[in-house]
mmCIF file of C-alpha atoms in Angstrom:
data_model
loop_
_atom_site.group_PDB
_atom_site.id
_atom_site.type_symbol
_atom_site.label_atom_id
_atom_site.label_comp_id
_atom_site.label_asym_id
_atom_site.label_seq_id
_atom_site.Cartn_x
_atom_site.Cartn_y
_atom_site.Cartn_z
ATOM 1 C CA UNK A 26 66.433 -7.684 -104.424
ATOM 2 C CA UNK A 27 69.333 -10.088 -103.737
ATOM 3 C CA UNK A 28 69.782 -11.601 -100.301
ATOM 4 C CA UNK A 29 72.764 -10.637 -98.212
ATOM 5 C CA UNK A 30 74.251 -11.202 -94.754
ATOM 6 C CA UNK A 31 72.144 -13.098 -92.229
ATOM 7 C CA UNK A 32 69.406 -13.737 -94.825
ATOM 8 C CA UNK A 33 71.776 -16.184 -96.516
ATOM 9 C CA UNK A 34 71.693 -19.662 -94.926
ATOM 10 C CA UNK A 35 74.723 -21.912 -95.503
ATOM 11 C CA UNK A 36 75.044 -25.589 -94.551
ATOM 12 C CA UNK A 37 78.586 -26.814 -93.783
ATOM 13 C CA UNK A 38 79.072 -30.587 -93.809
ATOM 14 C CA UNK A 39 82.347 -32.103 -92.525
ATOM 15 C CA UNK A 40 83.189 -34.957 -90.136
ATOM 16 C CA UNK A 41 86.007 -32.867 -88.600
ATOM 17 C CA UNK A 42 84.563 -30.166 -86.346
ATOM 18 C CA UNK A 43 87.704 -28.029 -86.621
ATOM 19 C CA UNK A 44 87.200 -27.753 -90.386
ATOM 20 C CA UNK A 45 83.640 -26.540 -89.835
ATOM 21 C CA UNK A 46 84.857 -23.949 -87.359
ATOM 22 C CA UNK A 47 87.559 -22.680 -89.712
ATOM 23 C CA UNK A 48 85.048 -22.226 -92.541
ATOM 24 C CA UNK A 49 82.565 -20.482 -90.231
ATOM 25 C CA UNK A 50 85.259 -18.127 -88.886
ATOM 26 C CA UNK A 51 86.143 -17.058 -92.401
ATOM 27 C CA UNK A 52 82.578 -16.714 -93.678
ATOM 28 C CA UNK A 53 81.206 -14.903 -90.637
ATOM 29 C CA UNK A 54 82.810 -11.806 -92.116
ATOM 30 C CA UNK A 55 79.740 -11.673 -94.375
ATOM 31 C CA UNK A 56 77.378 -12.299 -91.409
ATOM 32 C CA UNK A 57 75.888 -15.410 -93.021
ATOM 33 C CA UNK A 58 73.614 -17.739 -91.039
ATOM 34 C CA UNK A 59 75.079 -21.242 -90.563
ATOM 35 C CA UNK A 60 73.960 -24.807 -89.955
ATOM 36 C CA UNK A 61 76.350 -27.732 -89.815
ATOM 37 C CA UNK A 62 76.398 -31.531 -89.956
ATOM 38 C CA UNK A 63 79.161 -33.987 -89.080
ATOM 39 C CA UNK A 64 78.231 -36.749 -91.563
ATOM 40 C CA UNK A 65 76.297 -37.293 -94.752
ATOM 41 C CA UNK A 66 73.157 -38.729 -93.166
ATOM 42 C CA UNK A 67 72.884 -35.873 -90.691
ATOM 43 C CA UNK A 68 73.230 -33.450 -93.599
ATOM 44 C CA UNK A 69 70.412 -35.144 -95.539
ATOM 45 C CA UNK A 70 68.169 -35.066 -92.471
ATOM 46 C CA UNK A 71 68.741 -31.317 -92.167
ATOM 47 C CA UNK A 72 68.201 -30.768 -95.886
ATOM 48 C CA UNK A 73 64.930 -32.698 -95.836
ATOM 49 C CA UNK A 74 63.336 -30.097 -93.583
ATOM 50 C CA UNK A 75 65.219 -26.913 -94.418
ATOM 51 C CA UNK A 76 66.059 -24.732 -97.384
ATOM 52 C CA UNK A 77 69.643 -23.534 -97.823
ATOM 53 C CA UNK A 78 71.195 -20.976 -100.114
ATOM 54 C CA UNK A 79 74.470 -22.898 -100.423
ATOM 55 C CA UNK A 80 76.006 -26.157 -99.181
ATOM 56 C CA UNK A 81 79.730 -26.659 -98.409
ATOM 57 C CA UNK A 82 80.266 -30.418 -98.590
ATOM 58 C CA UNK A 83 83.193 -32.623 -97.623
ATOM 59 C CA UNK A 84 83.714 -35.831 -99.633
ATOM 60 C CA UNK A 85 85.359 -38.315 -97.269
ATOM 61 C CA UNK A 86 82.821 -38.834 -94.451
ATOM 62 C CA UNK A 87 81.381 -41.797 -92.530
ATOM 63 C CA UNK A 88 77.950 -43.342 -93.414
ATOM 64 C CA UNK A 89 77.431 -41.512 -96.702
ATOM 65 C CA UNK A 90 80.213 -39.859 -98.681
ATOM 66 C CA UNK A 91 79.887 -36.376 -100.161
ATOM 67 C CA UNK A 92 79.332 -37.586 -103.731
ATOM 68 C CA UNK A 93 76.298 -39.662 -102.730
ATOM 69 C CA UNK A 94 74.949 -36.840 -100.583
ATOM 70 C CA UNK A 95 75.148 -34.510 -103.588
ATOM 71 C CA UNK A 96 73.389 -37.041 -105.820
ATOM 72 C CA UNK A 97 70.532 -37.329 -103.316
ATOM 73 C CA UNK A 98 70.282 -33.546 -102.990
ATOM 74 C CA UNK A 99 69.731 -33.295 -106.740
ATOM 75 C CA UNK A 100 66.715 -35.620 -106.419
ATOM 76 C CA UNK A 101 64.935 -33.357 -103.930
ATOM 77 C CA UNK A 102 62.703 -30.730 -105.556
ATOM 78 C CA UNK A 103 63.073 -28.080 -102.862
ATOM 79 C CA UNK A 104 66.907 -28.108 -102.871
ATOM 80 C CA UNK A 105 67.929 -29.528 -106.257
ATOM 81 C CA UNK A 106 68.931 -26.068 -107.467
ATOM 82 C CA UNK A 107 70.925 -25.231 -104.323
ATOM 83 C CA UNK A 108 74.619 -24.811 -105.244
ATOM 84 C CA UNK A 109 76.968 -27.413 -103.718
ATOM 85 C CA UNK A 110 80.654 -26.593 -103.318
ATOM 86 C CA UNK A 111 82.905 -29.515 -102.477
ATOM 87 C CA UNK A 112 85.380 -28.554 -99.737
ATOM 88 C CA UNK A 113 87.863 -31.432 -99.457
ATOM 89 C CA UNK A 114 91.463 -32.582 -99.217
ATOM 90 C CA UNK A 115 91.062 -34.827 -102.318
ATOM 91 C CA UNK A 116 92.977 -32.959 -104.994
ATOM 92 C CA UNK A 117 93.355 -35.531 -107.789
ATOM 93 C CA UNK A 118 91.811 -34.946 -111.211
ATOM 94 C CA UNK A 119 89.402 -37.884 -110.965
ATOM 95 C CA UNK A 120 87.993 -36.677 -107.641
ATOM 96 C CA UNK A 121 87.516 -33.157 -108.945
ATOM 97 C CA UNK A 122 85.905 -34.434 -112.156
ATOM 98 C CA UNK A 123 83.491 -36.661 -110.224
ATOM 99 C CA UNK A 124 82.543 -33.704 -108.026
ATOM 100 C CA UNK A 125 81.259 -31.836 -111.059
ATOM 101 C CA UNK A 126 79.636 -34.962 -112.526
ATOM 102 C CA UNK A 127 77.414 -35.487 -109.478
ATOM 103 C CA UNK A 128 76.204 -31.876 -109.558
ATOM 104 C CA UNK A 129 78.731 -29.728 -107.697
ATOM 105 C CA UNK A 130 79.173 -26.156 -108.921
ATOM 106 C CA UNK A 131 82.712 -25.714 -107.559
ATOM 107 C CA UNK A 132 85.550 -27.602 -105.900
ATOM 108 C CA UNK A 133 87.879 -26.100 -103.288
ATOM 109 C CA UNK A 134 90.884 -28.060 -102.051
ATOM 110 C CA UNK A 135 91.908 -27.896 -98.391
ATOM 111 C CA UNK A 136 93.747 -26.120 -96.963
ATOM 112 C CA UNK A 137 92.003 -23.188 -98.633
ATOM 113 C CA UNK A 138 92.738 -19.472 -98.532
ATOM 114 C CA UNK A 139 90.258 -17.226 -96.761
ATOM 115 C CA UNK A 140 89.817 -14.866 -99.723
ATOM 116 C CA UNK A 141 89.304 -17.787 -102.096
ATOM 117 C CA UNK A 142 86.542 -19.257 -99.938
ATOM 118 C CA UNK A 143 84.871 -15.876 -99.390
ATOM 119 C CA UNK A 144 84.895 -14.984 -103.073
ATOM 120 C CA UNK A 145 83.703 -18.332 -104.367
ATOM 121 C CA UNK A 146 80.928 -18.629 -101.795
ATOM 122 C CA UNK A 147 79.744 -15.092 -102.488
ATOM 123 C CA UNK A 148 79.855 -15.620 -106.267
ATOM 124 C CA UNK A 149 77.822 -18.829 -106.193
ATOM 125 C CA UNK A 150 75.263 -17.418 -103.771
ATOM 126 C CA UNK A 151 74.736 -14.393 -105.994
ATOM 127 C CA UNK A 152 74.507 -16.582 -109.091
ATOM 128 C CA UNK A 153 71.966 -18.911 -107.471
ATOM 129 C CA UNK A 154 69.799 -16.066 -106.169
ATOM 130 C CA UNK A 155 69.995 -14.291 -109.534
ATOM 131 C CA UNK A 156 68.927 -17.483 -111.325
ATOM 132 C CA UNK A 157 65.958 -17.811 -108.968
ATOM 133 C CA UNK A 158 65.010 -14.183 -109.549
ATOM 134 C CA UNK A 159 65.181 -14.730 -113.312
ATOM 135 C CA UNK A 160 63.098 -17.894 -113.004
ATOM 136 C CA UNK A 161 60.476 -16.070 -110.957
ATOM 137 C CA UNK A 162 60.408 -13.229 -113.466
ATOM 138 C CA UNK A 163 60.170 -15.704 -116.343
ATOM 139 C CA UNK A 164 57.232 -17.445 -114.673
ATOM 140 C CA UNK A 165 55.504 -14.108 -114.150
ATOM 141 C CA UNK A 166 56.049 -13.207 -117.806
ATOM 142 C CA UNK A 167 54.723 -16.602 -118.877
ATOM 143 C CA UNK A 168 51.602 -16.242 -116.730
ATOM 144 C CA UNK A 169 51.013 -12.744 -118.112
ATOM 145 C CA UNK A 170 51.523 -13.976 -121.679
ATOM 146 C CA UNK A 171 49.091 -16.864 -121.151
ATOM 147 C CA UNK A 172 46.479 -14.495 -119.729
ATOM 148 C CA UNK A 173 46.925 -12.151 -122.681
ATOM 149 C CA UNK A 174 46.662 -15.074 -125.102
ATOM 150 C CA UNK A 175 43.474 -16.261 -123.403
ATOM 151 C CA UNK A 176 42.020 -12.758 -123.573
ATOM 152 C CA UNK A 177 42.879 -12.400 -127.258
ATOM 153 C CA UNK A 178 41.481 -15.861 -128.009
ATOM 154 C CA UNK A 179 38.240 -14.950 -126.262
ATOM 155 C CA UNK A 180 38.028 -11.677 -128.195
ATOM 156 C CA UNK A 181 38.516 -13.565 -131.460
ATOM 157 C CA UNK A 182 35.858 -16.125 -130.527
ATOM 158 C CA UNK A 183 33.477 -13.357 -129.421
ATOM 159 C CA UNK A 184 33.969 -11.746 -132.824
ATOM 160 C CA UNK A 185 33.280 -15.086 -134.506
ATOM 161 C CA UNK A 186 30.130 -15.540 -132.416
ATOM 162 C CA UNK A 187 28.969 -12.063 -133.359
ATOM 163 C CA UNK A 188 29.453 -12.876 -137.047
ATOM 164 C CA UNK A 189 27.574 -16.146 -136.605
ATOM 165 C CA UNK A 190 24.613 -14.316 -135.050
ATOM 166 C CA UNK A 191 24.626 -11.813 -137.920
ATOM 167 C CA UNK A 192 24.602 -14.666 -140.420
ATOM 168 C CA UNK A 193 21.763 -16.310 -138.461
ATOM 169 C CA UNK A 194 19.706 -13.172 -139.060
ATOM 170 C CA UNK A 195 20.575 -13.393 -142.750
ATOM 171 C CA UNK A 196 19.389 -17.003 -142.740
ATOM 172 C CA UNK A 197 16.082 -16.034 -141.172
ATOM 173 C CA UNK A 198 15.500 -13.491 -143.924
ATOM 174 C CA UNK A 199 16.351 -15.875 -146.777
ATOM 175 C CA UNK A 200 14.672 -19.135 -145.712
ATOM 176 C CA UNK A 201 11.652 -20.537 -143.944
ATOM 177 C CA UNK A 202 13.772 -21.488 -140.939
ATOM 178 C CA UNK A 203 12.945 -19.258 -137.991
ATOM 179 C CA UNK A 204 15.362 -17.996 -135.402
ATOM 180 C CA UNK A 205 13.677 -20.282 -132.882
ATOM 181 C CA UNK A 206 14.407 -23.323 -135.052
ATOM 182 C CA UNK A 207 18.071 -22.341 -135.288
ATOM 183 C CA UNK A 208 18.259 -21.768 -131.526
ATOM 184 C CA UNK A 209 16.565 -25.089 -130.741
ATOM 185 C CA UNK A 210 18.874 -26.979 -133.079
ATOM 186 C CA UNK A 211 21.896 -25.397 -131.339
ATOM 187 C CA UNK A 212 20.530 -26.383 -127.915
ATOM 188 C CA UNK A 213 19.762 -29.941 -129.049
ATOM 189 C CA UNK A 214 23.263 -30.220 -130.530
ATOM 190 C CA UNK A 215 24.798 -29.027 -127.287
ATOM 191 C CA UNK A 216 22.850 -31.568 -125.222
ATOM 192 C CA UNK A 217 23.710 -34.417 -127.594
ATOM 193 C CA UNK A 218 27.388 -33.412 -127.606
ATOM 194 C CA UNK A 219 27.493 -33.213 -123.803
ATOM 195 C CA UNK A 220 26.352 -36.834 -123.640
ATOM 196 C CA UNK A 221 28.959 -38.083 -126.126
ATOM 197 C CA UNK A 222 31.637 -39.168 -123.654
ATOM 198 C CA UNK A 223 34.651 -38.568 -125.905
ATOM 199 C CA UNK A 224 33.876 -34.944 -126.746
ATOM 200 C CA UNK A 225 35.683 -32.275 -124.729
ATOM 201 C CA UNK A 226 34.045 -29.200 -123.247
ATOM 202 C CA UNK A 227 35.720 -27.120 -125.960
ATOM 203 C CA UNK A 228 34.236 -29.356 -128.677
ATOM 204 C CA UNK A 229 30.783 -29.129 -127.089
ATOM 205 C CA UNK A 230 31.064 -25.336 -127.157
ATOM 206 C CA UNK A 231 32.242 -25.411 -130.779
ATOM 207 C CA UNK A 232 29.280 -27.410 -132.009
ATOM 208 C CA UNK A 233 26.834 -25.292 -129.987
ATOM 209 C CA UNK A 234 28.151 -22.040 -131.439
ATOM 210 C CA UNK A 235 28.763 -23.324 -134.975
ATOM 211 C CA UNK A 236 25.593 -25.377 -135.534
ATOM 212 C CA UNK A 237 23.461 -22.298 -136.418
ATOM 213 C CA UNK A 238 25.574 -22.089 -139.580
ATOM 214 C CA UNK A 239 24.494 -25.516 -140.849
ATOM 215 C CA UNK A 240 22.347 -24.133 -143.694
ATOM 216 C CA UNK A 241 24.375 -21.004 -144.455
ATOM 217 C CA UNK A 242 24.790 -22.253 -148.034
ATOM 218 C CA UNK A 243 21.092 -21.598 -148.664
ATOM 219 C CA UNK A 244 21.861 -17.922 -149.147
ATOM 220 C CA UNK A 245 23.174 -18.985 -152.569
ATOM 221 C CA UNK A 246 19.982 -20.865 -153.511
ATOM 222 C CA UNK A 247 17.459 -18.995 -155.764
ATOM 223 C CA UNK A 248 14.519 -17.619 -153.795
ATOM 224 C CA UNK A 249 11.907 -19.261 -156.007
ATOM 225 C CA UNK A 250 13.310 -22.631 -155.024
ATOM 226 C CA UNK A 251 14.062 -21.746 -151.417
ATOM 227 C CA UNK A 252 10.548 -20.398 -150.752
ATOM 228 C CA UNK A 253 8.554 -22.739 -152.987
ATOM 229 C CA UNK A 254 5.474 -23.759 -150.957
ATOM 230 C CA UNK A 255 5.029 -27.114 -152.655
ATOM 231 C CA UNK A 256 7.219 -30.106 -153.330
ATOM 232 C CA UNK A 257 10.407 -29.455 -155.284
ATOM 233 C CA UNK A 258 10.974 -31.046 -158.673
ATOM 234 C CA UNK A 259 13.973 -33.323 -159.158
ATOM 235 C CA UNK A 260 15.905 -30.513 -160.819
ATOM 236 C CA UNK A 261 14.977 -28.064 -158.064
ATOM 237 C CA UNK A 262 15.981 -30.594 -155.416
ATOM 238 C CA UNK A 263 19.332 -31.042 -157.130
ATOM 239 C CA UNK A 264 19.897 -27.295 -156.887
ATOM 240 C CA UNK A 265 18.715 -27.224 -153.249
ATOM 241 C CA UNK A 266 21.188 -29.957 -152.358
ATOM 242 C CA UNK A 267 24.077 -27.792 -153.503
ATOM 243 C CA UNK A 268 23.659 -25.671 -150.352
ATOM 244 C CA UNK A 269 25.837 -28.100 -148.389
ATOM 245 C CA UNK A 270 28.754 -27.658 -150.765
ATOM 246 C CA UNK A 271 28.136 -23.922 -151.107
ATOM 247 C CA UNK A 272 28.133 -23.462 -147.323
ATOM 248 C CA UNK A 273 31.417 -25.330 -147.064
ATOM 249 C CA UNK A 274 32.961 -23.208 -149.805
ATOM 250 C CA UNK A 275 31.994 -20.047 -147.927
ATOM 251 C CA UNK A 276 33.676 -21.172 -144.705
ATOM 252 C CA UNK A 277 36.454 -23.614 -145.599
ATOM 253 C CA UNK A 278 39.385 -21.175 -145.788
ATOM 254 C CA UNK A 279 39.171 -19.990 -142.184
ATOM 255 C CA UNK A 280 41.660 -21.355 -139.654
ATOM 256 C CA UNK A 281 39.544 -20.266 -136.679
ATOM 257 C CA UNK A 282 38.144 -23.003 -134.478
ATOM 258 C CA UNK A 283 34.465 -22.028 -134.669
ATOM 259 C CA UNK A 284 34.461 -21.272 -138.368
ATOM 260 C CA UNK A 285 36.263 -24.546 -139.084
ATOM 261 C CA UNK A 286 33.599 -26.376 -137.085
ATOM 262 C CA UNK A 287 30.886 -24.502 -138.987
ATOM 263 C CA UNK A 288 32.466 -25.503 -142.323
ATOM 264 C CA UNK A 289 32.422 -29.175 -141.304
ATOM 265 C CA UNK A 290 28.802 -28.933 -140.184
ATOM 266 C CA UNK A 291 27.629 -27.125 -143.321
ATOM 267 C CA UNK A 292 29.353 -29.740 -145.475
ATOM 268 C CA UNK A 293 28.303 -32.916 -143.682
ATOM 269 C CA UNK A 294 24.948 -32.420 -141.944
ATOM 270 C CA UNK A 295 23.096 -34.043 -144.871
ATOM 271 C CA UNK A 296 25.350 -37.106 -145.005
ATOM 272 C CA UNK A 297 23.667 -40.336 -143.846
ATOM 273 C CA UNK A 298 24.996 -43.183 -141.727
ATOM 274 C CA UNK A 299 24.417 -45.741 -144.520
ATOM 275 C CA UNK A 300 26.219 -43.628 -147.145
ATOM 276 C CA UNK A 301 23.105 -42.519 -149.050
ATOM 277 C CA UNK A 302 23.389 -38.843 -148.091
ATOM 278 C CA UNK A 303 24.958 -35.896 -149.866
ATOM 279 C CA UNK A 304 27.130 -34.190 -151.050
ATOM 280 C CA UNK A 305 29.859 -36.865 -150.826
ATOM 281 C CA UNK A 306 28.060 -40.039 -149.809
ATOM 282 C CA UNK A 307 30.111 -40.444 -146.636
ATOM 283 C CA UNK A 308 29.301 -43.452 -144.475
ATOM 284 C CA UNK A 309 29.352 -44.188 -140.732
ATOM 285 C CA UNK A 310 32.351 -42.778 -138.900
ATOM 286 C CA UNK A 311 33.567 -41.155 -142.127
ATOM 287 C CA UNK A 312 31.034 -38.459 -141.260
ATOM 288 C CA UNK A 313 32.432 -36.057 -138.668
ATOM 289 C CA UNK A 314 30.700 -36.303 -135.290
ATOM 290 C CA UNK A 315 29.690 -32.646 -135.662
ATOM 291 C CA UNK A 316 27.838 -33.467 -138.882
ATOM 292 C CA UNK A 317 26.163 -36.533 -137.350
ATOM 293 C CA UNK A 318 24.950 -34.552 -134.340
ATOM 294 C CA UNK A 319 23.522 -31.698 -136.405
ATOM 295 C CA UNK A 320 21.855 -34.162 -138.812
ATOM 296 C CA UNK A 321 19.853 -35.698 -135.977
ATOM 297 C CA UNK A 322 19.114 -32.416 -134.206
ATOM 298 C CA UNK A 323 17.984 -30.679 -137.400
ATOM 299 C CA UNK A 324 15.618 -33.476 -138.476
ATOM 300 C CA UNK A 325 14.136 -33.958 -135.001
ATOM 301 C CA UNK A 326 13.302 -30.280 -134.702
ATOM 302 C CA UNK A 327 12.080 -29.983 -138.302
ATOM 303 C CA UNK A 328 9.728 -32.962 -137.921
ATOM 304 C CA UNK A 329 8.120 -31.660 -134.734
ATOM 305 C CA UNK A 330 7.523 -28.112 -135.960
ATOM 306 C CA UNK A 331 5.419 -26.679 -138.762
ATOM 307 C CA UNK A 332 7.023 -25.594 -142.009
ATOM 308 C CA UNK A 333 5.361 -23.912 -144.976
ATOM 309 C CA UNK A 334 5.467 -27.208 -146.861
ATOM 310 C CA UNK A 335 4.387 -29.513 -143.983
ATOM 311 C CA UNK A 336 2.491 -29.746 -140.710
ATOM 312 C CA UNK A 337 4.182 -30.538 -137.399
ATOM 313 C CA UNK A 338 4.493 -34.212 -136.523
ATOM 314 C CA UNK A 339 3.671 -35.513 -133.073
ATOM 315 C CA UNK A 340 6.654 -36.296 -130.870
ATOM 316 C CA UNK A 341 5.732 -39.995 -130.938
ATOM 317 C CA UNK A 342 5.675 -40.056 -134.740
ATOM 318 C CA UNK A 343 8.978 -38.164 -134.929
ATOM 319 C CA UNK A 344 10.637 -40.506 -132.447
ATOM 320 C CA UNK A 345 9.331 -43.546 -134.330
ATOM 321 C CA UNK A 346 10.718 -42.163 -137.596
ATOM 322 C CA UNK A 347 14.115 -41.585 -135.999
ATOM 323 C CA UNK A 348 14.130 -45.110 -134.538
ATOM 324 C CA UNK A 349 13.308 -46.575 -137.958
ATOM 325 C CA UNK A 350 16.159 -44.617 -139.511
ATOM 326 C CA UNK A 351 18.744 -45.442 -136.849
ATOM 327 C CA UNK A 352 21.687 -46.989 -138.693
ATOM 328 C CA UNK A 353 20.313 -45.687 -141.998
ATOM 329 C CA UNK A 354 20.089 -41.906 -141.775
ATOM 330 C CA UNK A 355 21.322 -41.426 -138.213
ATOM 331 C CA UNK A 356 24.222 -42.557 -136.046
ATOM 332 C CA UNK A 357 22.716 -45.342 -133.847
ATOM 333 C CA UNK A 358 24.706 -44.198 -130.792
ATOM 334 C CA UNK A 359 23.263 -40.698 -131.061
ATOM 335 C CA UNK A 360 19.738 -42.075 -131.525
ATOM 336 C CA UNK A 361 20.200 -44.069 -128.313
ATOM 337 C CA UNK A 362 21.241 -40.895 -126.496
ATOM 338 C CA UNK A 363 18.178 -39.045 -127.813
ATOM 339 C CA UNK A 364 15.733 -41.814 -126.862
ATOM 340 C CA UNK A 365 17.301 -42.467 -123.453
ATOM 341 C CA UNK A 366 17.210 -38.777 -122.546
ATOM 342 C CA UNK A 367 14.059 -37.821 -124.458
ATOM 343 C CA UNK A 368 12.525 -35.817 -121.596
ATOM 344 C CA UNK A 369 15.536 -33.479 -121.571
ATOM 345 C CA UNK A 370 15.296 -32.942 -125.319
ATOM 346 C CA UNK A 371 11.562 -32.284 -125.109
ATOM 347 C CA UNK A 372 12.238 -29.455 -122.672
ATOM 348 C CA UNK A 373 14.222 -27.796 -125.460
ATOM 349 C CA UNK A 374 11.482 -28.509 -128.017
ATOM 350 C CA UNK A 375 8.898 -26.753 -125.821
ATOM 351 C CA UNK A 376 10.893 -23.549 -125.480
#
């Protein structure tokens, strides 16, 4: 609802008290509330501690002229949108033009007519209050839209997570990797990512939720190779290695954050720091940080747990292997994080 009457507070600034009185006598017809100042500095002091709905401002005043007062008003956040009407005897074109240049919304030349002053003051008050109401409404709409967008984003990500968990179950049924292995790898990835100082909270969440998809390409590998209890032949190993590319092909067309992260991980978690990995022979920082993290997490967990083709290594042996391969297979910075915080990672391993 628009303000009216005494709810509207007007500041009148003029070094001639009679001019202030004349303006007040005319405007009191609308029952406005008034404050007044006799020079520019006094006006600024009042403005610093009060909010006004409109300011009537003379130009020729001692200490600070009306133009400079208006310029300073426009620098103050709480009153910069308050309409300023110049009320002055200066009637030349240059004076009027400067009044608008410094931020005035109107210019009334003295002596003014009562109806002119009443109408212009009322119009600019209504315009200012309407603009504020529109701004408030716009802000409310923006907040509501942002909340709706956040809700929809969460729903989309929840759906992605649900699909990831379904695919995890598929992985369990088609490979020797248990659900516990997949869960541990995700937890190790999350802890590693949290300790990489340049990764955001959103990126940490992405790698945690997407890492279970690292071997999704194995669903396209023949079962006789995937479940072979002994060592694979060179030809069989060549086929097994295609799972990285196949996993990427399954996921690469999605524009969703989690699925995009999963595509990167599936593609790059077998790349090695020295460039000897597959499928593309990427080297060092060419390998996405997601791929580097999963590479270390996957090997550390695989070494320390029994598989159908191998016995579990001791933690000491696994750590020694990882140290020896720092800068070869693994990102040295990530190895340092693992070794420095080993007790935290072992808590995950013992789950």
